[in-house]
Coordinates of C-alpha atoms and ligand atoms in Angstrom, one line a residue:
M30 CA 15.6 7.8 -14.5
S31 CA 15.3 10.9 -12.3
K32 CA 12.9 13.7 -12.3
V33 CA 14.8 16.9 -13.0
L34 CA 13.5 20.4 -12.8
I35 CA 15.6 22.8 -15.0
V36 CA 15.3 26.5 -14.2
E37 CA 16.9 28.7 -16.8
D38 CA 15.6 31.8 -18.6
E39 CA 18.0 31.9 -21.5
H40 CA 16.3 30.1 -24.3
A41 CA 19.3 28.6 -26.0
M42 CA 20.7 27.3 -22.8
S43 CA 17.4 25.9 -21.6
V44 CA 16.9 24.0 -24.9
A45 CA 20.4 22.6 -24.7
L46 CA 19.9 21.5 -21.1
K47 CA 16.5 19.9 -21.8
D48 CA 17.8 18.0 -24.8
G49 CA 20.9 16.9 -22.8
F50 CA 19.0 15.6 -19.8
E51 CA 16.4 13.9 -21.9
F52 CA 19.1 12.2 -23.9
E53 CA 20.5 10.9 -20.6
G54 CA 17.1 9.4 -19.9
H55 CA 15.8 11.9 -17.3
D56 CA 12.3 13.1 -17.0
V57 CA 12.6 16.9 -17.5
T58 CA 10.4 19.8 -16.5
M59 CA 11.4 23.4 -17.4
A60 CA 10.8 26.7 -15.6
A61 CA 12.0 30.1 -16.9
D62 CA 11.5 32.2 -13.8
G63 CA 12.0 32.0 -10.0
E64 CA 8.4 32.0 -9.0
T65 CA 7.4 29.2 -11.3
A66 CA 10.5 27.3 -10.2
L67 CA 9.5 27.5 -6.5
R68 CA 5.9 26.4 -7.3
L69 CA 7.0 23.5 -9.5
A70 CA 9.7 22.3 -7.1
K71 CA 7.0 22.0 -4.4
E72 CA 4.4 20.4 -6.6
L73 CA 6.6 17.9 -8.4
M74 CA 9.2 17.1 -5.7
P75 CA 11.9 16.5 -8.4
D76 CA 14.9 14.4 -7.6
L77 CA 17.1 17.3 -8.6
I78 CA 16.9 21.0 -9.5
I79 CA 19.3 22.7 -11.9
L80 CA 18.8 26.3 -10.8
D81 CA 20.2 29.4 -12.6
V82 CA 21.1 32.3 -10.4
M83 CA 20.0 35.2 -12.6
L84 CA 16.3 34.7 -13.2
P85 CA 13.3 37.0 -13.7
K86 CA 10.8 37.5 -10.8
M87 CA 12.8 35.8 -8.1
N88 CA 16.5 35.0 -8.4
G89 CA 17.9 31.5 -8.0
L90 CA 19.6 32.2 -4.6
D91 CA 16.2 33.3 -3.2
V92 CA 14.5 30.2 -4.6
C93 CA 17.1 28.0 -3.0
K94 CA 16.8 29.9 0.3
Q95 CA 13.0 29.7 0.3
L96 CA 12.9 26.0 -0.5
R97 CA 15.3 25.2 2.4
S98 CA 13.5 27.4 4.9
D99 CA 10.2 25.7 3.9
G100 CA 11.8 22.4 4.7
Y101 CA 12.4 21.0 1.2
D102 CA 15.7 19.1 1.1
L103 CA 15.8 18.1 -2.6
P104 CA 19.2 18.4 -4.3
I105 CA 20.0 21.7 -6.0
I106 CA 22.8 22.5 -8.4
M107 CA 23.2 26.2 -9.1
L108 CA 24.4 27.7 -12.4
S109 CA 26.0 31.1 -12.6
A110 CA 27.9 33.3 -14.9
R111 CA 31.7 33.3 -14.8
G112 CA 33.3 35.4 -12.2
Q113 CA 30.3 35.5 -9.8
E114 CA 32.3 33.9 -7.0
I115 CA 30.1 35.6 -4.5
D116 CA 27.1 33.7 -5.9
K117 CA 29.0 30.5 -5.3
V118 CA 29.7 31.2 -1.7
L119 CA 26.2 32.4 -1.1
G120 CA 24.6 29.5 -3.0
L121 CA 26.4 26.9 -1.0
K122 CA 25.7 28.8 2.2
L123 CA 22.0 29.0 1.4
G124 CA 21.9 25.2 1.0
A125 CA 22.7 24.4 -2.7
D126 CA 24.4 21.0 -3.0
D127 CA 26.8 22.0 -5.8
Y128 CA 27.6 24.9 -8.0
I129 CA 28.8 25.2 -11.6
T130 CA 30.0 28.2 -13.5
K131 CA 29.0 29.0 -17.1
P132 CA 30.3 28.2 -19.6
F133 CA 30.5 24.5 -18.7
S134 CA 30.6 21.4 -20.7
F135 CA 27.4 19.2 -20.5
M136 CA 29.6 16.2 -19.5
E137 CA 30.9 18.2 -16.5
L138 CA 27.3 19.1 -15.5
I139 CA 26.2 15.5 -15.8
A140 CA 29.1 14.3 -13.7
R141 CA 28.2 16.7 -11.0
V142 CA 24.5 15.7 -11.2
E143 CA 25.4 12.0 -10.9
A144 CA 27.6 12.7 -7.9
V145 CA 24.9 14.7 -6.1
L146 CA 22.2 12.0 -6.9
R147 CA 24.5 9.3 -5.6
R148 CA 25.2 11.3 -2.4
T149 CA 21.6 12.0 -1.7
S150 CA 20.4 8.5 -2.4
A151 CA 23.1 7.2 0.0
N152 CA 21.8 9.6 2.6
K153 CA 18.3 8.5 2.1
A154 CA 19.3 4.9 2.6
Q155 CA 21.0 5.7 5.9
Q156 CA 18.2 7.6 7.5
K157 CA 15.6 4.9 7.4
T158 CA 13.5 5.8 10.4
V159 CA 9.8 5.9 9.7
S160 CA 6.9 6.4 12.1
F161 CA 3.1 6.1 11.8
G162 CA 0.5 5.8 14.4
S163 CA 2.2 4.4 17.5
V164 CA 4.7 2.5 15.4
K165 CA 8.4 3.5 15.0
I166 CA 10.6 1.6 12.5
D167 CA 14.3 1.7 12.2
L168 CA 14.9 -0.1 8.9
A169 CA 18.7 0.0 9.2
K170 CA 18.5 -1.9 12.5
H171 CA 15.5 -4.0 11.4
E172 CA 13.7 -2.8 14.6
V173 CA 10.0 -2.2 14.8
R174 CA 8.4 -0.8 17.9
K175 CA 4.8 -0.2 18.8
N176 CA 4.2 2.0 21.9
D177 CA 8.0 1.7 22.5
Q178 CA 7.6 -2.1 22.7
L179 CA 9.7 -4.2 20.4
V180 CA 7.6 -6.1 17.8
E181 CA 8.8 -9.4 16.4
L182 CA 8.4 -9.6 12.6
S183 CA 9.4 -12.5 10.4
S184 CA 11.9 -11.6 7.6
R185 CA 9.0 -11.8 5.1
E186 CA 6.8 -9.5 7.1
L187 CA 9.7 -7.1 7.4
R188 CA 10.3 -7.1 3.6
L189 CA 6.6 -6.6 3.0
L190 CA 6.6 -3.7 5.5
T191 CA 9.7 -2.2 3.9
Y192 CA 8.1 -2.3 0.5
F193 CA 5.0 -0.6 1.8
I194 CA 7.1 2.1 3.4
E195 CA 9.0 2.7 0.2
H196 CA 5.7 3.2 -1.7
P197 CA 3.4 5.3 0.5
G198 CA 0.0 6.2 -0.8
E199 CA 0.3 4.0 -3.9
V200 CA -2.2 1.4 -4.8
I201 CA -0.1 -1.8 -4.9
E202 CA -1.5 -4.9 -6.6
R203 CA -1.0 -8.3 -5.0
D204 CA 1.0 -9.5 -8.0
T205 CA 3.4 -6.5 -7.5
L206 CA 3.9 -7.5 -3.9
L207 CA 4.4 -11.1 -4.8
D208 CA 7.1 -10.1 -7.3
A209 CA 8.8 -7.7 -4.9
V210 CA 8.7 -9.6 -1.7
W211 CA 8.5 -13.3 -2.6
D212 CA 10.9 -15.4 -4.7
H213 CA 10.0 -16.3 -8.2
D214 CA 11.1 -19.9 -8.1
N215 CA 8.4 -20.9 -5.7
P216 CA 5.5 -18.6 -6.4
P217 CA 3.0 -18.5 -3.6
L218 CA -0.7 -17.9 -4.0
T219 CA -2.0 -14.3 -4.0
R220 CA -3.8 -15.1 -0.7
T221 CA -0.4 -15.5 0.9
V222 CA -0.1 -11.7 0.5
D223 CA -3.5 -11.2 2.2
M224 CA -2.3 -13.5 5.1
H225 CA 0.9 -11.5 5.6
V226 CA -0.9 -8.2 5.4
A227 CA -3.3 -9.5 8.1
K228 CA -0.3 -10.3 10.2
L229 CA 1.2 -6.8 9.8
R230 CA -2.2 -5.4 10.8
K231 CA -2.4 -7.6 13.8
K232 CA 1.0 -6.5 15.0
L233 CA 1.0 -2.9 14.0
E234 CA -2.5 -1.5 13.7
D235 CA -4.2 -0.1 16.8
Q236 CA -7.4 -1.7 15.6
P237 CA -6.5 -4.6 13.2
S238 CA -10.1 -5.0 12.1
N239 CA -10.4 -1.3 11.2
P240 CA -6.9 -0.6 9.7
K241 CA -5.7 2.9 9.2
H242 CA -2.4 2.2 7.6
F243 CA -2.6 -1.1 5.7
I244 CA -5.7 -0.4 3.6
T245 CA -7.4 -2.8 1.3
V246 CA -8.3 -1.2 -2.1
H247 CA -11.3 -3.2 -3.3
R248 CA -10.4 -5.4 -6.3
L249 CA -7.0 -3.8 -6.7
G250 CA -4.7 -4.6 -3.8
Y251 CA -3.4 -2.5 -0.9
K252 CA -2.4 0.9 0.0
F253 CA 0.0 2.0 2.8
V254 CA -1.1 5.2 4.4
I255 CA 1.5 6.8 6.6
D256 CA -0.8 9.2 8.6
Ligands
LIG328 CA1 19.8 33.5 -16.4

């Protein structure tokens, strides 16, 4: 399931798109003008935006341009009326990922959406460099450095670290970590999680006894804080 923001001011079209995307199992938010679209895009960080060009208050091309210049790289598919070739060229130039001309079939739109989502999630998987504090992590190379010195992590510690990095700011229960990082056939005790978090702190925190990144959330579990 993906979070999709649909920006369309024509009522019939927006209803059809909402129903269609919900039927496909997506979590849909609607906007009917450019300003609302810009605000919601930044607030919700959707996985994808379907963005009509002709909109009240701020047109779709300007919304796209503004998002890109503010550093938001979320995927955008633009919609435009037939014959507006100039919009297509401009839209792609301004950073839209794809472009579709009305009238289109819903199947065609969904196919484009899936292609864009596949492409962007492949990109995300490739650029797996993360840094926090004095730590730099290249997940593709399985390399962790602290103050530019290579840090040795066991494969379990690396899996745990990866899970934390993929869920920044979330409170994660010990059982969730056990499910995600340990094998089911030989379930370890929950204190195994604590032991491994302690090891990560020792290797990666500046002050392991006063952690800034691998935080204990009393009675609940842990939270990974990136900055
Ligand atoms: Ca429109």
